[in-house]
Coordinates of N, CA, C and O in Angstrom, one line a residue:
M1 N -1.1 13.1 9.3 CA -1.0 12.7 7.9 C -2.0 13.4 7.0 O -1.8 13.6 5.9
D2 N -3.2 13.7 7.6 CA -4.2 14.3 6.8 C -3.8 15.6 6.1 O -4.2 15.9 5.1
G3 N -2.9 16.3 6.8 CA -2.4 17.6 6.4 C -1.6 17.4 5.1 O -1.5 18.3 4.3
Q4 N -1.0 16.2 4.9 CA -0.2 16.0 3.7 C -1.0 16.0 2.5 O -0.6 16.3 1.4
Y5 N -2.4 15.8 2.6 CA -3.3 15.6 1.5 C -4.1 16.9 1.3 O -5.0 16.9 0.4
D6 N -3.8 17.9 2.0 CA -4.5 19.3 1.8 C -6.0 19.2 1.7 O -6.6 19.7 0.8
G7 N -6.6 18.3 2.5 CA -8.1 18.2 2.5 C -8.6 17.4 1.4 O -9.9 17.3 1.2
N8 N -7.8 16.7 0.6 CA -8.3 15.8 -0.5 C -8.9 14.5 0.2 O -8.2 13.7 0.6
V9 N -10.3 14.5 0.2 CA -11.0 13.4 0.9 C -10.7 12.1 0.3 O -10.5 11.1 1.0
H10 N -10.6 12.0 -1.0 CA -10.3 10.7 -1.7 C -8.9 10.2 -1.2 O -8.8 9.0 -0.8
D11 N -7.9 11.0 -1.2 CA -6.5 10.6 -0.7 C -6.6 10.1 0.7 O -5.9 9.1 1.1
I12 N -7.2 10.9 1.5 CA -7.3 10.6 3.0 C -8.0 9.3 3.2 O -7.5 8.4 3.9
E13 N -9.2 9.1 2.6 CA -10.0 7.8 2.7 C -9.2 6.7 2.1 O -9.2 5.6 2.7
H14 N -8.4 6.9 1.0 CA -7.6 5.8 0.5 C -6.6 5.3 1.4 O -6.5 4.1 1.6
F15 N -5.8 6.3 1.9 CA -4.7 5.7 2.8 C -5.2 5.1 4.0 O -4.7 4.1 4.5
L16 N -6.4 5.6 4.5 CA -7.0 5.0 5.7 C -7.5 3.6 5.4 O -7.4 2.6 6.3
K17 N -8.1 3.3 4.3 CA -8.6 2.0 3.9 C -7.4 1.1 3.7 O -7.5 -0.1 4.1
V18 N -6.4 1.6 3.0 CA -5.2 0.7 2.8 C -4.6 0.4 4.1 O -4.2 -0.8 4.3
W19 N -4.4 1.3 5.0 CA -3.8 1.0 6.3 C -4.7 0.0 7.0 O -4.2 -1.0 7.6
S20 N -6.0 0.1 7.0 CA -6.9 -0.8 7.7 C -6.7 -2.2 7.1 O -6.6 -3.2 7.9
Y21 N -6.7 -2.4 5.8 CA -6.5 -3.7 5.2 C -5.1 -4.2 5.6 O -5.0 -5.4 5.9
A22 N -4.1 -3.5 5.5 CA -2.8 -3.9 5.8 C -2.7 -4.3 7.2 O -2.1 -5.4 7.5
K23 N -3.3 -3.6 8.1 CA -3.2 -4.0 9.5 C -3.9 -5.3 9.8 O -3.4 -6.1 10.5
T24 N -5.1 -5.4 9.2 CA -5.9 -6.6 9.3 C -5.2 -7.8 8.7 O -5.0 -8.9 9.4
I25 N -4.7 -7.7 7.5 CA -4.0 -8.9 6.9 C -2.8 -9.2 7.7 O -2.5 -10.4 8.0
G26 N -1.9 -8.2 8.1 CA -0.7 -8.5 8.9 C -1.0 -9.2 10.2 O -0.3 -10.1 10.5
E27 N -2.0 -8.7 10.9 CA -2.4 -9.4 12.1 C -2.8 -10.8 11.9 O -2.5 -11.7 12.7
L28 N -3.7 -11.0 11.0 CA -4.2 -12.4 10.7 C -3.2 -13.3 10.2 O -3.3 -14.5 10.4
E29 N -2.2 -12.8 9.5 CA -1.1 -13.6 9.0 C 0.0 -13.8 10.1 O 0.9 -14.5 9.8
G30 N -0.2 -13.2 11.2 CA 0.8 -13.4 12.3 C 2.1 -12.7 12.2 O 3.1 -13.3 12.7
L31 N 2.2 -11.5 11.6 CA 3.5 -10.8 11.5 C 4.0 -10.6 12.9 O 3.3 -10.3 13.9
D32 N 5.3 -10.6 13.0 CA 6.0 -10.2 14.2 C 5.7 -8.7 14.5 O 5.5 -7.9 13.5
P33 N 5.8 -8.2 15.7 CA 5.5 -6.8 16.0 C 6.3 -5.8 15.2 O 5.7 -4.7 14.7
Y34 N 7.5 -6.0 15.0 CA 8.4 -5.1 14.2 C 7.9 -5.0 12.8 O 7.8 -3.9 12.2
T35 N 7.7 -6.1 12.1 CA 7.2 -6.1 10.7 C 5.9 -5.5 10.6 O 5.6 -4.8 9.6
Q36 N 5.0 -5.8 11.6 CA 3.7 -5.3 11.6 C 3.7 -3.7 11.6 O 3.1 -3.1 10.9
E37 N 4.5 -3.2 12.5 CA 4.7 -1.8 12.7 C 5.2 -1.1 11.4 O 4.8 -0.1 10.9
T38 N 6.2 -1.8 10.8 CA 6.8 -1.3 9.5 C 5.8 -1.3 8.4 O 5.6 -0.3 7.7
L39 N 5.0 -2.3 8.4 CA 3.9 -2.4 7.3 C 2.9 -1.2 7.5 O 2.5 -0.5 6.6
E40 N 2.5 -1.1 8.8 CA 1.5 -0.1 9.0 C 2.0 1.3 8.8 O 1.3 2.2 8.2
L41 N 3.3 1.6 9.1 CA 3.8 2.9 8.9 C 4.0 3.2 7.4 O 3.8 4.3 6.9
A42 N 4.3 2.1 6.6 CA 4.4 2.3 5.2 C 3.0 2.5 4.6 O 2.9 3.3 3.7
A43 N 2.0 1.8 5.1 CA 0.7 1.9 4.5 C 0.2 3.3 4.7 O -0.5 3.9 3.8
I44 N 0.5 3.9 5.8 CA 0.0 5.3 6.1 C 0.6 6.3 5.0 O -0.1 7.2 4.6
V45 N 1.8 6.1 4.6 CA 2.4 7.0 3.7 C 2.6 6.5 2.3 O 3.3 7.1 1.4
H46 N 2.0 5.3 2.0 CA 2.3 4.8 0.7 C 2.0 5.7 -0.5 O 2.7 5.6 -1.5
D47 N 1.0 6.5 -0.4 CA 0.6 7.4 -1.5 C 1.0 8.9 -1.1 O 0.4 9.8 -1.7
I48 N 1.9 9.1 -0.3 CA 2.3 10.4 0.1 C 2.6 11.4 -1.1 O 2.5 12.6 -1.0
A49 N 3.1 10.8 -2.2 CA 3.5 11.6 -3.3 C 2.4 12.0 -4.2 O 2.6 12.8 -5.2
C50 N 1.1 11.5 -4.0 CA 0.0 11.7 -4.9 C -0.2 13.3 -5.2 O -0.3 13.7 -6.4
P51 N -0.2 14.1 -4.2 CA -0.5 15.5 -4.4 C 0.6 16.1 -5.3 O 0.4 16.9 -6.3
L52 N 1.9 15.8 -5.0 CA 3.0 16.3 -5.8 C 2.9 15.8 -7.2 O 3.2 16.6 -8.2
C53 N 2.6 14.5 -7.4 CA 2.6 14.0 -8.7 C 1.4 14.6 -9.6 O 1.6 14.8 -10.8
R54 N 0.3 14.9 -9.0 CA -0.7 15.6 -9.7 C -0.2 17.0 -10.2 O -0.5 17.3 -11.3
E55 N 0.4 17.6 -9.3 CA 1.0 19.0 -9.7 C 2.1 18.9 -10.6 O 2.1 19.6 -11.6
K56 N 3.0 18.0 -10.5 CA 4.2 18.0 -11.3 C 4.0 17.3 -12.6 O 4.6 17.7 -13.6
Y57 N 3.2 16.2 -12.6 CA 3.1 15.3 -13.8 C 1.6 15.3 -14.4 O 1.4 14.8 -15.5
G58 N 0.7 15.9 -13.6 CA -0.7 15.7 -14.0 C -1.2 14.3 -13.9 O -2.2 13.9 -14.5
S59 N -0.5 13.5 -13.1 CA -0.9 12.1 -13.0 C -0.3 11.5 -11.7 O 0.7 11.9 -11.2
T60 N -1.0 10.5 -11.2 CA -0.5 9.8 -10.0 C -0.1 8.3 -10.4 O -0.2 7.4 -9.6
A61 N 0.4 8.2 -11.7 CA 0.8 6.9 -12.1 C 1.8 6.2 -11.1 O 2.6 7.0 -10.5
G62 N 1.8 4.9 -11.0 CA 2.6 4.2 -10.1 C 4.1 4.6 -10.1 O 4.7 4.9 -9.1
P63 N 4.7 4.6 -11.3 CA 6.1 4.9 -11.3 C 6.4 6.4 -10.8 O 7.4 6.6 -10.1
Y64 N 5.5 7.3 -11.0 CA 5.7 8.7 -10.4 C 5.7 8.6 -8.9 O 6.5 9.2 -8.2
Q65 N 4.6 7.9 -8.4 CA 4.5 7.8 -6.9 C 5.6 7.1 -6.3 O 6.1 7.6 -5.3
E66 N 6.1 6.1 -6.9 CA 7.3 5.4 -6.4 C 8.5 6.3 -6.3 O 9.2 6.3 -5.2
A67 N 8.8 7.0 -7.4 CA 10.0 7.8 -7.4 C 9.9 9.0 -6.5 O 10.8 9.3 -5.7
E68 N 8.8 9.6 -6.5 CA 8.6 10.9 -5.7 C 8.3 10.6 -4.2 O 8.6 11.4 -3.3
G69 N 7.8 9.4 -3.9 CA 7.4 9.0 -2.6 C 8.5 8.7 -1.6 O 8.4 9.0 -0.4
I70 N 9.6 8.2 -2.1 CA 10.7 7.9 -1.2 C 11.2 9.1 -0.4 O 11.3 9.0 0.8
P71 N 11.6 10.2 -1.0 CA 12.1 11.3 -0.3 C 11.0 11.9 0.6 O 11.3 12.4 1.8
L72 N 9.8 11.9 0.2 CA 8.7 12.4 1.0 C 8.5 11.6 2.2 O 8.3 12.2 3.3
A73 N 8.5 10.3 2.1 CA 8.3 9.4 3.2 C 9.5 9.6 4.2 O 9.3 9.6 5.4
R74 N 10.7 9.6 3.7 CA 11.9 9.8 4.5 C 11.8 11.1 5.3 O 12.0 11.2 6.5
D75 N 11.4 12.2 4.7 CA 11.2 13.4 5.4 C 10.1 13.4 6.4 O 10.2 13.9 7.5
F76 N 9.0 12.7 6.0 CA 7.8 12.6 6.9 C 8.3 11.9 8.2 O 7.9 12.4 9.3
Y77 N 9.0 10.9 8.2 CA 9.4 10.1 9.3 C 10.8 10.5 9.9 O 11.2 9.9 10.9
S78 N 11.3 11.6 9.4 CA 12.6 12.0 9.9 C 12.7 12.4 11.4 O 13.7 12.1 12.1
D79 N 11.6 12.9 11.9 CA 11.6 13.2 13.4 C 11.0 12.1 14.3 O 11.0 12.3 15.5
F80 N 10.7 11.0 13.7 CA 10.2 9.9 14.5 C 11.4 9.1 15.1 O 12.5 9.0 14.4
T81 N 11.3 8.6 16.3 CA 12.3 7.8 16.8 C 12.2 6.4 16.4 O 11.8 5.5 17.1
L82 N 12.6 6.1 15.1 CA 12.6 4.8 14.5 C 14.0 4.4 14.2 O 14.8 5.4 13.8
P83 N 14.4 3.2 14.2 CA 15.7 2.8 13.7 C 15.8 3.2 12.2 O 14.9 3.1 11.5
D84 N 17.0 3.6 11.9 CA 17.3 3.9 10.4 C 16.9 2.7 9.5 O 16.4 3.0 8.4
Q85 N 17.2 1.5 10.0 CA 16.8 0.3 9.1 C 15.3 0.3 8.9 O 14.9 -0.1 7.7
Q86 N 14.5 0.6 9.9 CA 13.1 0.6 9.7 C 12.7 1.7 8.8 O 11.8 1.5 7.9
K87 N 13.2 2.9 9.0 CA 12.9 4.0 8.0 C 13.2 3.7 6.6 O 12.5 4.0 5.7
D88 N 14.4 3.0 6.4 CA 14.8 2.6 5.1 C 13.8 1.6 4.5 O 13.5 1.7 3.3
R89 N 13.3 0.7 5.3 CA 12.4 -0.3 4.8 C 11.1 0.3 4.4 O 10.4 0.0 3.4
I90 N 10.6 1.3 5.3 CA 9.4 2.0 4.9 C 9.5 2.7 3.6 O 8.6 2.6 2.7
C91 N 10.6 3.4 3.4 CA 10.9 4.1 2.1 C 11.0 3.1 1.0 O 10.5 3.4 -0.1
Y92 N 11.6 2.0 1.2 CA 11.6 1.0 0.2 C 10.2 0.5 -0.2 O 9.9 0.4 -1.4
L93 N 9.4 0.3 0.7 CA 8.0 -0.1 0.4 C 7.2 0.9 -0.3 O 6.5 0.6 -1.3
V94 N 7.4 2.1 0.1 CA 6.7 3.3 -0.5 C 7.2 3.4 -2.0 O 6.5 3.6 -2.9
G95 N 8.5 3.1 -2.2 CA 9.1 3.2 -3.5 C 8.9 2.0 -4.4 O 9.3 2.0 -5.6
H96 N 8.1 1.0 -3.9 CA 7.9 -0.2 -4.7 C 6.5 -0.7 -4.6 O 6.2 -1.8 -5.2
H97 N 5.6 0.1 -4.0 CA 4.2 -0.5 -3.8 C 3.4 -0.7 -5.1 O 2.3 -1.3 -5.0
H98 N 3.9 -0.2 -6.2 CA 3.2 -0.5 -7.5 C 4.1 -1.4 -8.4 O 3.8 -1.6 -9.5
T99 N 5.1 -2.1 -7.8 CA 5.9 -3.0 -8.4 C 5.5 -4.4 -8.0 O 5.7 -4.7 -6.8
F100 N 5.1 -5.2 -8.9 CA 4.5 -6.5 -8.5 C 5.4 -7.7 -8.8 O 5.0 -8.9 -8.6
R101 N 6.6 -7.5 -9.2 CA 7.6 -8.6 -9.4 C 8.7 -8.4 -8.3 O 8.9 -7.4 -7.8
N102 N 9.2 -9.6 -8.0 CA 10.3 -9.7 -7.0 C 9.9 -9.1 -5.7 O 10.6 -8.4 -5.1
V103 N 8.7 -9.4 -5.3 CA 8.1 -9.0 -4.0 C 8.8 -9.8 -2.9 O 8.7 -11.0 -2.8
E104 N 9.6 -9.1 -2.1 CA 10.4 -9.8 -1.0 C 9.9 -9.3 0.3 O 10.0 -8.0 0.6
G105 N 9.5 -10.1 1.1 CA 9.0 -9.8 2.5 C 7.5 -9.7 2.6 O 6.8 -9.3 1.7
M106 N 7.0 -10.2 3.7 CA 5.6 -10.2 4.0 C 5.0 -8.8 4.1 O 3.9 -8.5 3.7
D107 N 5.8 -7.8 4.6 CA 5.4 -6.4 4.7 C 5.1 -5.9 3.2 O 4.0 -5.3 3.0
Y108 N 6.0 -6.2 2.3 CA 5.8 -5.7 0.9 C 4.6 -6.5 0.3 O 3.8 -5.8 -0.3
Q109 N 4.5 -7.8 0.5 CA 3.4 -8.5 -0.1 C 2.1 -8.0 0.4 O 1.1 -7.8 -0.4
I110 N 1.9 -7.8 1.7 CA 0.7 -7.4 2.3 C 0.3 -5.9 1.9 O -0.8 -5.6 1.6
L111 N 1.3 -5.1 1.7 CA 1.0 -3.7 1.3 C 0.5 -3.7 -0.1 O -0.5 -3.0 -0.5
V112 N 1.1 -4.6 -1.0 CA 0.6 -4.6 -2.4 C -0.9 -5.2 -2.4 O -1.7 -4.7 -3.1
E113 N -1.1 -6.2 -1.6 CA -2.5 -6.7 -1.5 C -3.5 -5.7 -1.0 O -4.5 -5.6 -1.5
A114 N -3.1 -5.0 0.1 CA -4.0 -4.1 0.7 C -4.3 -2.9 -0.2 O -5.5 -2.5 -0.4
D115 N -3.3 -2.5 -0.9 CA -3.5 -1.4 -1.9 C -4.4 -1.8 -3.1 O -5.3 -1.1 -3.5
F116 N -4.2 -3.0 -3.5 CA -5.0 -3.5 -4.6 C -6.5 -3.7 -4.2 O -7.4 -3.4 -5.0
L117 N -6.7 -4.2 -3.0 CA -8.1 -4.3 -2.5 C -8.8 -3.0 -2.6 O -10.0 -3.0 -3.0
V118 N -8.2 -1.9 -2.3 CA -8.8 -0.6 -2.4 C -8.9 -0.1 -3.8 O -9.9 0.4 -4.3
N119 N -7.7 -0.2 -4.5 CA -7.7 0.3 -5.9 C -8.7 -0.4 -6.9 O -9.2 0.3 -7.7
A120 N -8.9 -1.7 -6.7 CA -9.9 -2.4 -7.5 C -11.2 -1.7 -7.4 O -11.9 -1.5 -8.4
S121 N -11.7 -1.4 -6.3 CA -12.9 -0.7 -6.1 C -12.9 0.7 -6.6 O -13.9 1.1 -7.3
E122 N -12.0 1.4 -6.2 CA -11.9 2.8 -6.6 C -11.8 3.0 -8.2 O -12.2 4.0 -8.7
S123 N -11.2 2.0 -8.8 CA -11.0 2.0 -10.2 C -12.1 1.3 -11.0 O -12.1 1.3 -12.2
H124 N -13.0 0.8 -10.3 CA -14.2 0.1 -10.8 C -13.7 -1.0 -11.8 O -14.2 -1.1 -12.9
M125 N -12.8 -1.8 -11.3 CA -12.2 -2.9 -12.2 C -13.3 -3.9 -12.3 O -14.1 -4.2 -11.4
N126 N -13.2 -4.7 -13.4 CA -14.2 -5.7 -13.7 C -13.7 -7.0 -12.9 O -12.5 -7.1 -12.6
V127 N -14.6 -7.9 -12.7 CA -14.4 -9.1 -11.9 C -13.2 -9.9 -12.5 O -12.4 -10.5 -11.8
E128 N -13.3 -10.1 -13.8 CA -12.2 -10.8 -14.4 C -10.8 -10.3 -14.2 O -9.9 -11.0 -13.9
A129 N -10.7 -9.0 -14.3 CA -9.4 -8.3 -14.1 C -8.9 -8.5 -12.6 O -7.8 -8.8 -12.3
I130 N -9.9 -8.4 -11.7 CA -9.6 -8.6 -10.3 C -9.2 -10.0 -10.0 O -8.1 -10.2 -9.4
E131 N -9.9 -11.0 -10.6 CA -9.6 -12.3 -10.4 C -8.2 -12.7 -11.0 O -7.4 -13.4 -10.3
N132 N -7.9 -12.2 -12.2 CA -6.5 -12.5 -12.8 C -5.4 -11.9 -12.0 O -4.4 -12.5 -11.7
F133 N -5.6 -10.6 -11.5 CA -4.6 -10.0 -10.7 C -4.4 -10.8 -9.4 O -3.3 -11.1 -8.9
G134 N -5.5 -11.2 -8.8 CA -5.4 -12.0 -7.5 C -4.7 -13.3 -7.7 O -3.8 -13.6 -6.9
K135 N -4.9 -14.0 -8.8 CA -4.2 -15.2 -9.1 C -2.7 -15.0 -9.3 O -1.9 -15.8 -8.9
K136 N -2.3 -13.9 -9.9 CA -0.9 -13.7 -10.2 C -0.1 -13.1 -9.0 O 1.1 -13.4 -8.9
V137 N -0.8 -12.3 -8.2 CA -0.1 -11.5 -7.3 C -0.4 -11.8 -5.7 O 0.6 -11.8 -5.0
F138 N -1.6 -12.1 -5.5 CA -1.9 -12.4 -4.0 C -1.3 -13.7 -3.5 O -1.4 -14.8 -4.2
K139 N -0.7 -13.6 -2.4 CA 0.0 -14.8 -1.8 C -0.5 -15.2 -0.4 O -0.5 -16.3 0.0
T140 N -1.0 -14.2 0.3 CA -1.4 -14.5 1.6 C -2.9 -15.1 1.7 O -3.7 -14.7 0.8
E141 N -3.1 -16.0 2.6 CA -4.4 -16.6 2.7 C -5.5 -15.5 3.1 O -6.5 -15.5 2.5
T142 N -5.1 -14.6 3.9 CA -6.0 -13.6 4.3 C -6.4 -12.7 3.2 O -7.5 -12.3 2.9
G143 N -5.4 -12.2 2.5 CA -5.6 -11.4 1.3 C -6.5 -12.1 0.3 O -7.4 -11.4 -0.3
R144 N -6.2 -13.4 0.0 CA -7.0 -14.0 -1.0 C -8.5 -14.2 -0.5 O -9.4 -14.0 -1.3
N145 N -8.6 -14.4 0.7 CA -10.0 -14.6 1.3 C -10.7 -13.2 1.2 O -11.9 -13.2 0.8
L146 N -10.0 -12.2 1.5 CA -10.7 -10.8 1.4 C -11.0 -10.5 0.0 O -12.1 -10.0 -0.3
L147 N -10.1 -10.8 -0.9 CA -10.4 -10.5 -2.3 C -11.6 -11.3 -2.8 O -12.5 -10.7 -3.5
S148 N -11.7 -12.5 -2.4 CA -12.8 -13.4 -2.9 C -14.1 -12.9 -2.2 O -15.1 -12.8 -3.0
E149 N -14.1 -12.6 -1.0 CA -15.3 -12.2 -0.3 C -15.8 -10.8 -0.8 O -17.0 -10.6 -1.1
I150 N -14.9 -9.9 -0.9 CA -15.3 -8.5 -1.2 C -15.8 -8.4 -2.6 O -16.8 -7.8 -2.9
Y151 N -15.1 -9.1 -3.5 CA -15.5 -9.0 -5.0 C -16.3 -10.2 -5.5 O -16.5 -10.4 -6.7
K152 N -16.7 -11.1 -4.6 CA -17.5 -12.2 -4.9 C -17.0 -13.0 -6.1 O -17.6 -13.4 -7.0
L153 N -15.7 -13.4 -5.9 CA -15.0 -14.2 -6.9 C -15.4 -15.6 -6.9 O -15.7 -16.1 -5.8
P154 N -15.5 -16.3 -8.0 CA -15.8 -17.7 -7.9 C -14.8 -18.5 -7.1 O -13.6 -18.2 -7.2
Q155 N -15.2 -19.4 -6.4 CA -14.3 -20.3 -5.6 C -13.7 -21.5 -6.3 O -14.2 -22.0 -7.2

């Protein structure tokens, strides 16, 4: 996967951090093995479109990533021996990881939370914005605890 990012250290570190949080949250929330695997495979490629978006649009804005990421993720996993249904779900997650309404499924919820945990730091968000987002979007106990501990949110 590192090759997809052409040596861009920020992108590589970002997907590794998001994968790590997604893995941790999924395990602590007790996901079944199939959903856990789907979550982790989606976390690895969730920002696969960033290099293309920078080149094509001069931006990695969420809507660009979501639109461009689906075919790139599908192509990336095309040679893997995964059920088509699982590949479809991975692509769905990649194509929706910046969409915070109508979040269906624990894999989707956890990917959103894991990505935000990293994005909040990388974007230097203020505590009030982090707290507001957490109240509106975070649903898992593990995600909420991580958000509170990492960003020292009031209890």
